[in-house]
CSV table of C-alpha atoms in Angstrom, one decimal:
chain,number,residue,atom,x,y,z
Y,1,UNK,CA,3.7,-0.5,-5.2
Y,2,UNK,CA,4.2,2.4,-7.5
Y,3,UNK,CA,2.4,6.0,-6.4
Y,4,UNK,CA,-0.7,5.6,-8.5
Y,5,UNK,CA,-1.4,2.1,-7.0
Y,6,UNK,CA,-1.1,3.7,-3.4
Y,7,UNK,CA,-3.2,7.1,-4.4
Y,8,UNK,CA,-5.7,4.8,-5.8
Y,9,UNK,CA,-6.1,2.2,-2.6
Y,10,UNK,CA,-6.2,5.4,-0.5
Y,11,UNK,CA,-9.0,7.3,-2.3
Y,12,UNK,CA,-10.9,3.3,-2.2
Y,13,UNK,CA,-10.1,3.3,1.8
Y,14,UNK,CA,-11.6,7.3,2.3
Y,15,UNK,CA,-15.2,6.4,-0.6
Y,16,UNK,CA,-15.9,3.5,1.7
Y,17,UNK,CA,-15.0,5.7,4.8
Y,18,UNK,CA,-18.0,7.9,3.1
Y,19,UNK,CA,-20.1,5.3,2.1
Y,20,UNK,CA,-20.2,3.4,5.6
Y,21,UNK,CA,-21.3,6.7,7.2
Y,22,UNK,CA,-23.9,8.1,5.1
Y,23,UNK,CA,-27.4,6.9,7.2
Y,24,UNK,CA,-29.6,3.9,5.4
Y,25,UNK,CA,-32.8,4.8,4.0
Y,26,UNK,CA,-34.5,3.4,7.0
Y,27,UNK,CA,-32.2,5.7,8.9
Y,28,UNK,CA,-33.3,8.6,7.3
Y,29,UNK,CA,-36.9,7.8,7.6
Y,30,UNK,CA,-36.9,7.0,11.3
Y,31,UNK,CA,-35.0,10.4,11.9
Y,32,UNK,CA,-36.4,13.5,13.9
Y,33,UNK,CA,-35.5,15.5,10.6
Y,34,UNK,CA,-36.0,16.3,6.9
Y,35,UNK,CA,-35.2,19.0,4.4
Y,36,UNK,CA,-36.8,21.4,2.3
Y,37,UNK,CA,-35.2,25.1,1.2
Y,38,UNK,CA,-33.4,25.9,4.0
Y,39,UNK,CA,-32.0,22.7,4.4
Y,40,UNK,CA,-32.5,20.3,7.9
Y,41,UNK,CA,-36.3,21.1,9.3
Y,42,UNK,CA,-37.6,19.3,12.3
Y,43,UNK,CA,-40.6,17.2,11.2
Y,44,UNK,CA,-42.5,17.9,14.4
Y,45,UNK,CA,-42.5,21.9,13.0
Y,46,UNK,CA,-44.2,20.4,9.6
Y,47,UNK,CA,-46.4,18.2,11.4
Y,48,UNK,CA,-47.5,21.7,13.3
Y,49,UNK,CA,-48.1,23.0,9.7
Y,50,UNK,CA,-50.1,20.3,8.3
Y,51,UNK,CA,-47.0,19.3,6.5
Y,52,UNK,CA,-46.2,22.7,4.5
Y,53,UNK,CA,-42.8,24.3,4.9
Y,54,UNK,CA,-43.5,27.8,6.6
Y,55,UNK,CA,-40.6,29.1,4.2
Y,56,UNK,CA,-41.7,28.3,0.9
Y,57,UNK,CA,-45.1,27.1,1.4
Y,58,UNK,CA,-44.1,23.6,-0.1
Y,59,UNK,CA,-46.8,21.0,0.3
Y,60,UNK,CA,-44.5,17.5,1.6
Y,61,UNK,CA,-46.5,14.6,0.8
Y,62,UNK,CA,-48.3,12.8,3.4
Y,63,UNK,CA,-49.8,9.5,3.8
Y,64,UNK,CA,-53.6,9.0,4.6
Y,65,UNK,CA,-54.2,8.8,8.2
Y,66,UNK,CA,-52.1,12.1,8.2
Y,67,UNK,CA,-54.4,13.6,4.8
Y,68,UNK,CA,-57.3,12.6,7.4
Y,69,UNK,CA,-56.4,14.1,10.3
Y,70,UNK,CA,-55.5,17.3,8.6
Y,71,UNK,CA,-59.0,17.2,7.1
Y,72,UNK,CA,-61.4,15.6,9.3
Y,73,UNK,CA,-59.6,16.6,12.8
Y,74,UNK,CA,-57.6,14.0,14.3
Y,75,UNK,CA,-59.0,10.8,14.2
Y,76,UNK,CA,-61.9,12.4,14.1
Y,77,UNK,CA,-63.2,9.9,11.4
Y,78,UNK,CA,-64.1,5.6,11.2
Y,79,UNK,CA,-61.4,3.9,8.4
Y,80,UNK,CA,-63.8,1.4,6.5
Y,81,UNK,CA,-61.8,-1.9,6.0
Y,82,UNK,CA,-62.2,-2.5,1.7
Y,83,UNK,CA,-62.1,-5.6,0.2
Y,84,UNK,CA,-58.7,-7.6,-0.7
Y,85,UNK,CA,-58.3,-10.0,-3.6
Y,86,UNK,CA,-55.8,-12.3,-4.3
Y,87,UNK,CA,-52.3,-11.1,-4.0
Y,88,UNK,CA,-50.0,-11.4,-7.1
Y,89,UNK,CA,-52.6,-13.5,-9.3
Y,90,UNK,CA,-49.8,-13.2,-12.1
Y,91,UNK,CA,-46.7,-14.7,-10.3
Y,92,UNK,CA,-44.8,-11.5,-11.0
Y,93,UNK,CA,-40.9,-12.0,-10.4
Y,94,UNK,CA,-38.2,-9.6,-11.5
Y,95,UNK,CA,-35.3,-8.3,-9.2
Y,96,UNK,CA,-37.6,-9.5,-6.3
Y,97,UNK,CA,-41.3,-11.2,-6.5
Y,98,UNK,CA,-44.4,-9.0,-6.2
Y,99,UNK,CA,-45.6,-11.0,-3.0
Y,100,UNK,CA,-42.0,-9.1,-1.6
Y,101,UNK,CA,-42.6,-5.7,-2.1
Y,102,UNK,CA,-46.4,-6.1,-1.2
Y,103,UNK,CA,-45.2,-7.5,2.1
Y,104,UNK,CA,-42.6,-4.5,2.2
Y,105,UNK,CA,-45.5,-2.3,1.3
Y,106,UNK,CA,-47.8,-3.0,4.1
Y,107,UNK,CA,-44.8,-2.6,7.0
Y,108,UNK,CA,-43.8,0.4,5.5
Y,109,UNK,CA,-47.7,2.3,5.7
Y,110,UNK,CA,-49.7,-0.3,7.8
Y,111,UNK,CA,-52.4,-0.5,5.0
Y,112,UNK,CA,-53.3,-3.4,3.3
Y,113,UNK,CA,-53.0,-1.5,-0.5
Y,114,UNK,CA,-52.7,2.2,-1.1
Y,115,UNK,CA,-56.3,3.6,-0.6
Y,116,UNK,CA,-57.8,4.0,2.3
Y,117,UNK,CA,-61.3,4.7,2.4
Y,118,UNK,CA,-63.2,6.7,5.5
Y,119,UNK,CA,-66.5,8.3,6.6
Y,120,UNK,CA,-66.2,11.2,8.6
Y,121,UNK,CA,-68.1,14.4,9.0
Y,122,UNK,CA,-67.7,18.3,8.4
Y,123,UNK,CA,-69.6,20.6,9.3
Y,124,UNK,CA,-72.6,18.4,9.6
Y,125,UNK,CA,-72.3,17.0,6.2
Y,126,UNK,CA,-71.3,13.5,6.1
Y,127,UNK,CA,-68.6,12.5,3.7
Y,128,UNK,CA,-67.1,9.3,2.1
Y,129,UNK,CA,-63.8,9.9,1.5
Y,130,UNK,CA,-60.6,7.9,0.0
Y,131,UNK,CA,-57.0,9.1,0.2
Y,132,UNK,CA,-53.8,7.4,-1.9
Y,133,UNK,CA,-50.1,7.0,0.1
Y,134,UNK,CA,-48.0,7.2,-2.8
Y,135,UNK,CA,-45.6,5.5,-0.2
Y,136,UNK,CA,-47.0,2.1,-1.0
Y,137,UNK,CA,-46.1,1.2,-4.2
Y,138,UNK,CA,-45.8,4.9,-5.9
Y,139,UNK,CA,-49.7,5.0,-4.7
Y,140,UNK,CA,-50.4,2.9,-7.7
Y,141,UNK,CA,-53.9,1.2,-9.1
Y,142,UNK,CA,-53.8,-2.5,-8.9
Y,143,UNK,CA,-57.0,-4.8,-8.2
Y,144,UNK,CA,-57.3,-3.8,-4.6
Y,145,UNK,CA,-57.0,-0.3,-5.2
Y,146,UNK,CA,-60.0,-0.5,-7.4
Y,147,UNK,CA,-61.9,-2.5,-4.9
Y,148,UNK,CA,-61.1,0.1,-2.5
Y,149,UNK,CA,-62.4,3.0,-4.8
Y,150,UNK,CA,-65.9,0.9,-5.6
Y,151,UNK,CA,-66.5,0.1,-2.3
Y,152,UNK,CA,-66.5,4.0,-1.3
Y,153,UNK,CA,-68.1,4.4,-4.2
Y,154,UNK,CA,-71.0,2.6,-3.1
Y,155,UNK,CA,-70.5,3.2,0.7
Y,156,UNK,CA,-71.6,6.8,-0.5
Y,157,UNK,CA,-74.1,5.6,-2.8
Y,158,UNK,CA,-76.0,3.5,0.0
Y,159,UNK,CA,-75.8,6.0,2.7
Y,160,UNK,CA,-76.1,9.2,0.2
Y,161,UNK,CA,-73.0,10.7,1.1
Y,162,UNK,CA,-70.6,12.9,-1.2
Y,163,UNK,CA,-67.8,11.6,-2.5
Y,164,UNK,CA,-64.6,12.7,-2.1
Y,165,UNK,CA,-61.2,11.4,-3.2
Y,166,UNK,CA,-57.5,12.8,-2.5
Y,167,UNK,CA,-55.5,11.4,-5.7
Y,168,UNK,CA,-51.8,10.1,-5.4
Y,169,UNK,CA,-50.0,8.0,-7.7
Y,170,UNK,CA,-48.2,7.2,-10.8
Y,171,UNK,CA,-50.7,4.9,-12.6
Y,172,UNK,CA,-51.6,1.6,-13.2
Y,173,UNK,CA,-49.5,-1.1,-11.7
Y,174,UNK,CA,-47.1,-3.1,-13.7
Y,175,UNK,CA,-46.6,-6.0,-11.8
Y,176,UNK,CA,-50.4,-6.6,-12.7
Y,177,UNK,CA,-50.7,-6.0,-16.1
Y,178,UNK,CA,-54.3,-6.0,-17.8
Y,179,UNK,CA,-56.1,-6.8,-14.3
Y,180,UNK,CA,-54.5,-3.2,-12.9
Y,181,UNK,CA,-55.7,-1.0,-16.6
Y,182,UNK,CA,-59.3,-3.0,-16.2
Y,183,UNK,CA,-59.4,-0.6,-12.7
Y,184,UNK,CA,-59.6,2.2,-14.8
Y,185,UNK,CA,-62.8,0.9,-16.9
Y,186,UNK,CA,-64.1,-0.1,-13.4
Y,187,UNK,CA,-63.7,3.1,-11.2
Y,188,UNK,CA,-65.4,5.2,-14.2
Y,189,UNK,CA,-67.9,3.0,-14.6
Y,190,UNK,CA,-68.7,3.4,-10.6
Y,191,UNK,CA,-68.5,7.1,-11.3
Y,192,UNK,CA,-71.3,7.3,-13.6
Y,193,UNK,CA,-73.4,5.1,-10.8
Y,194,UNK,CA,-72.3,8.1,-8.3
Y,195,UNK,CA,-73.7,10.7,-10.3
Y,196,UNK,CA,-76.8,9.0,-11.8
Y,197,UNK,CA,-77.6,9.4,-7.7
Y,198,UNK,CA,-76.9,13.4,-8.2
Y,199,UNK,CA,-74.3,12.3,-5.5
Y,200,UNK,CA,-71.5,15.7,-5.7
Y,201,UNK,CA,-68.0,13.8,-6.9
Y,202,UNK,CA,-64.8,16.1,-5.7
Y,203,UNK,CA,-61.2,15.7,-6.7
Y,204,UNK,CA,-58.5,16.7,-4.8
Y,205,UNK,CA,-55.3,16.0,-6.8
Y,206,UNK,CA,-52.3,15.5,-4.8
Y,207,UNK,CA,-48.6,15.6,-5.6
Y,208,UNK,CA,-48.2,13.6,-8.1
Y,209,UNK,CA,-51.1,12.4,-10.0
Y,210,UNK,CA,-50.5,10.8,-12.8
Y,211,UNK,CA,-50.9,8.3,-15.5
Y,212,UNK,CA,-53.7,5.9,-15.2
Y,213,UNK,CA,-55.2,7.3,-12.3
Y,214,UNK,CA,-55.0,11.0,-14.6
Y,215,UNK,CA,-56.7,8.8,-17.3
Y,216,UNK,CA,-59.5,7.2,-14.9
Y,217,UNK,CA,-61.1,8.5,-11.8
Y,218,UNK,CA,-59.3,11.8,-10.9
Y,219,UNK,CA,-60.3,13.8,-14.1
Y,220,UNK,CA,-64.4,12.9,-13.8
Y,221,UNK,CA,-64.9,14.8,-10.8
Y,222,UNK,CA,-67.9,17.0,-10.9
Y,223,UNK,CA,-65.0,19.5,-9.5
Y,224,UNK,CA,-61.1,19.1,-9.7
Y,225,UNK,CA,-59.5,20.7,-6.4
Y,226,UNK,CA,-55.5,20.4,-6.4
Y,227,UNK,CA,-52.9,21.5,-3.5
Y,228,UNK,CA,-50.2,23.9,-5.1
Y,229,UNK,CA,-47.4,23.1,-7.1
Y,230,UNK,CA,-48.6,19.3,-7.6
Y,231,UNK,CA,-47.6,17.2,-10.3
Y,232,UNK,CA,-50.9,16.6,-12.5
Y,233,UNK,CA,-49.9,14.8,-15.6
Y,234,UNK,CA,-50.7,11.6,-17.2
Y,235,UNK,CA,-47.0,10.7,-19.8
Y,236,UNK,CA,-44.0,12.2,-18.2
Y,237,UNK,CA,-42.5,15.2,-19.1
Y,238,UNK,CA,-39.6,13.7,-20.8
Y,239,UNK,CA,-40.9,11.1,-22.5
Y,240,UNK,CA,-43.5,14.2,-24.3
Y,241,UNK,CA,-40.5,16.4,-24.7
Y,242,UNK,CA,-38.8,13.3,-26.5
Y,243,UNK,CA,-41.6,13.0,-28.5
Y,244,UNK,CA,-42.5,16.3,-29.7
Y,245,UNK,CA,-38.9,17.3,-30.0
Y,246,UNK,CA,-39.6,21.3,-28.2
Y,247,UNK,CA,-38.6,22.4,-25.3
Y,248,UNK,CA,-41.9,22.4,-22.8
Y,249,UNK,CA,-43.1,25.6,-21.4
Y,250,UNK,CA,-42.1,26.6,-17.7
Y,251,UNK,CA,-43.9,24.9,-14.9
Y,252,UNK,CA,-45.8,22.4,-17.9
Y,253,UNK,CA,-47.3,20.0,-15.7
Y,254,UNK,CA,-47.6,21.4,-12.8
Y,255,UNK,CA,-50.8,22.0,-10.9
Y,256,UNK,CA,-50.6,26.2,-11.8
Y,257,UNK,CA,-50.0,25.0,-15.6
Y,258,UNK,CA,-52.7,22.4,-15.6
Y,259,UNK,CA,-55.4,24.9,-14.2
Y,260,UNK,CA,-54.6,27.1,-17.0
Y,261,UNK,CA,-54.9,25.1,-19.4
Y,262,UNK,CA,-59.2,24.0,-17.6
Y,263,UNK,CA,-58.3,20.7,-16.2
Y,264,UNK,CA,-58.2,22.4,-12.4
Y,265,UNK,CA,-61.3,24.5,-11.5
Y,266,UNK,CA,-59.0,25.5,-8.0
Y,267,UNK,CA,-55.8,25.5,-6.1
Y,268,UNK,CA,-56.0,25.2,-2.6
Y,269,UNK,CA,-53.8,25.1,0.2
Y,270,UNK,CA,-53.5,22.5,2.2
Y,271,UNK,CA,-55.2,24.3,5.5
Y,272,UNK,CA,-57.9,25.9,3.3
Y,273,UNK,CA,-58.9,22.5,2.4
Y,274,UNK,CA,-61.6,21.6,5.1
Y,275,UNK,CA,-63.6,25.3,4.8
Y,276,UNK,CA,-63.2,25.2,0.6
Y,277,UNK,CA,-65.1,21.9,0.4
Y,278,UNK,CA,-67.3,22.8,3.1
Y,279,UNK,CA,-68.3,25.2,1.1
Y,280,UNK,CA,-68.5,23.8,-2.0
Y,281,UNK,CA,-70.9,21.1,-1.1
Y,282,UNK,CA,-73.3,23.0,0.8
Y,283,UNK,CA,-73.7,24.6,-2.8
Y,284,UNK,CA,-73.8,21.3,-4.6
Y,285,UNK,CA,-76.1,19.5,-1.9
Y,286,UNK,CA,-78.5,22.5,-2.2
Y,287,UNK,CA,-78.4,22.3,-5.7
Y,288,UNK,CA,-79.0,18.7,-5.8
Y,289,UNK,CA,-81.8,18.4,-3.4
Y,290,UNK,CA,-83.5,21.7,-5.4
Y,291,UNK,CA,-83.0,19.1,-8.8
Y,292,UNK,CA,-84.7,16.6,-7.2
Y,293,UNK,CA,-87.4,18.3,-6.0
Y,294,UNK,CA,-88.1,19.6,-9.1
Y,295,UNK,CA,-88.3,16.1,-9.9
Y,296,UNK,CA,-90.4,14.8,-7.6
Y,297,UNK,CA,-92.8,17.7,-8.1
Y,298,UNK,CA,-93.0,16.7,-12.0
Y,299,UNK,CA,-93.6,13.0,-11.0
Y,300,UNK,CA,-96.4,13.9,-9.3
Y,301,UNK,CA,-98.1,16.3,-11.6
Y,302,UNK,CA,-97.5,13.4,-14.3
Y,303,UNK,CA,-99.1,11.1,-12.1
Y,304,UNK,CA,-102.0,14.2,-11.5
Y,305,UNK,CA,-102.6,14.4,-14.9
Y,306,UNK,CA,-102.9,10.8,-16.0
Y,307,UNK,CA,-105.0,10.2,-13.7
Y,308,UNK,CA,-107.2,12.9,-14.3
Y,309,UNK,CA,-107.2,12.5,-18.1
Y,310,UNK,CA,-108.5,8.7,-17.4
């Protein structure tokens, strides 16, 4: 054995040395720790902070039951159970089968697809309100995420409740194909029967939104709310900067960007959340029930006058 042979099985013995100790992914989820831009924070002291580094202010992602807790109080809300269609109704199969990483989706964030839908209460307004755990699939659209939205959609509806929905997600699902783009046409569609009811629609975009969920329900809000720093984008920044061949101005697609630009009426931060919608729909509600006074007050002089003309 000459001394490159013996140099190279030594450096293969020490990579595999490496290898074997760095943790599994499961590992790392399942520790007591994380990072951000200090390096190793305990995620009890983010928890404590509704999930923002007290350094730089970052905003971590969060699932739903956490987005609810922070928003509502803790478990100080009911989780509606949605409807769930078939699974996989297109046999999907490419490195694994879609009925795989469905199954691996609903260990990993105990929900049955990536929306979860609530009613809770603020302040004395009631709320319906859905939330996306980008941890389930990439928080994608497929048929029971658009089942999800239209059954909040008319859970509001029916009990005449505002409406509002905490985006996450990088679009439509693949491993559905036409049935997950169709929950685009279906969600707006739903929309418009929200606000025919003067019901007040609010966005919250989280980090990231994107794609078909830009292109569908999270840009028809009556008001588009985002957390800081957020991803809002609908092709990906290097796909566009591949297209139109310039370099992309600093920050393009990120929540600061987008609002300058008059797709985001407001940033807020993630503790300012709560009071800022509060707030808002006390204005909207007041504003609506003014409208349809108005209305009702017409209806009646209509009715006044026909019957006096008769």
């Amino acid at each position: 054995m000459n001394w490159i042979t013996k140099k190279l099985s030594y450096l293969s013995e020490k990579i595999k040395i490496v290898i074997k100790k760095r943790p599994t992914k499961e590992e790392i989820e399942s520790s007591e720790w994380t990072s951000c831009c200090k390096g190793p924070i305990l995620k009890k002291e983010l928890e404590n902070n509704l999930w923002v580094c007290p350094s730089c202010n970052k905003h971590h992602r969060i699932n739903c039951r956490q987005r609810f807790d922070a928003f509502f109080g803790k478990n100080n809300y009911e989780i509606l159970e949605t409807p769930t269609p078939m699974d996989d109704p297109l046999q999907w199969k490419d490195s694994r089968t879609y009925k795989d990483r469905l199954k691996d989706a609903r260990k990993k964030t105990g929900q049955s697809c990536a929306i979860m839908v609530v009613r809770g209460k603020i302040n004395n307004i009631n709320i319906t309100a859905c939330a996306s755990d980008f941890a389930f699939i990439g928080g994608s659209l497929g048929a029971a995420e658009g089942e999800a939205i239209l059954y909040a959609i008319q859970h509001a509806i029916e009990n005449q409740n505002p409406f509002v929905n905490f985006t996450s997600g990088g679009g439509a699902r693949m491993f559905e194909n036409l049935i997950a783009l169709s929950q685009m046409t279906r969600t707006t569609l739903a929309i418009n029967e929200l606000k025919k009811n003067n019901l007040p629609y609010i966005v919250v975009m989280c980090d990231p939104t994107a794609g078909g969920i830009t292109a569908s329900y999270a840009m028809l809000g009556d008001l588009h709310l985002s957390e800081p720093d957020s991803i809002v984008a609908f092709a990906g920044a290097r796909v566009i900067q591949a297209t139109v061949k310039e370099e992309l101005p600093e920050g393009f697609q990120k929540s600061e960007y987008v609002q300058k630009t008059g797709f985001i009426d407001l940033i807020v931060e993630r503790k300012d959340l709560r009071d800022k919608i509060d707030s808002l729909l006390s204005i909207l509600l007041k504003k609506n029930s003014a409208i349809n006074s108005i209305s009702n007050e017409t209806s009646e002089d209509s009715r006044t006058f026909t019957k006096a003309a008769s």
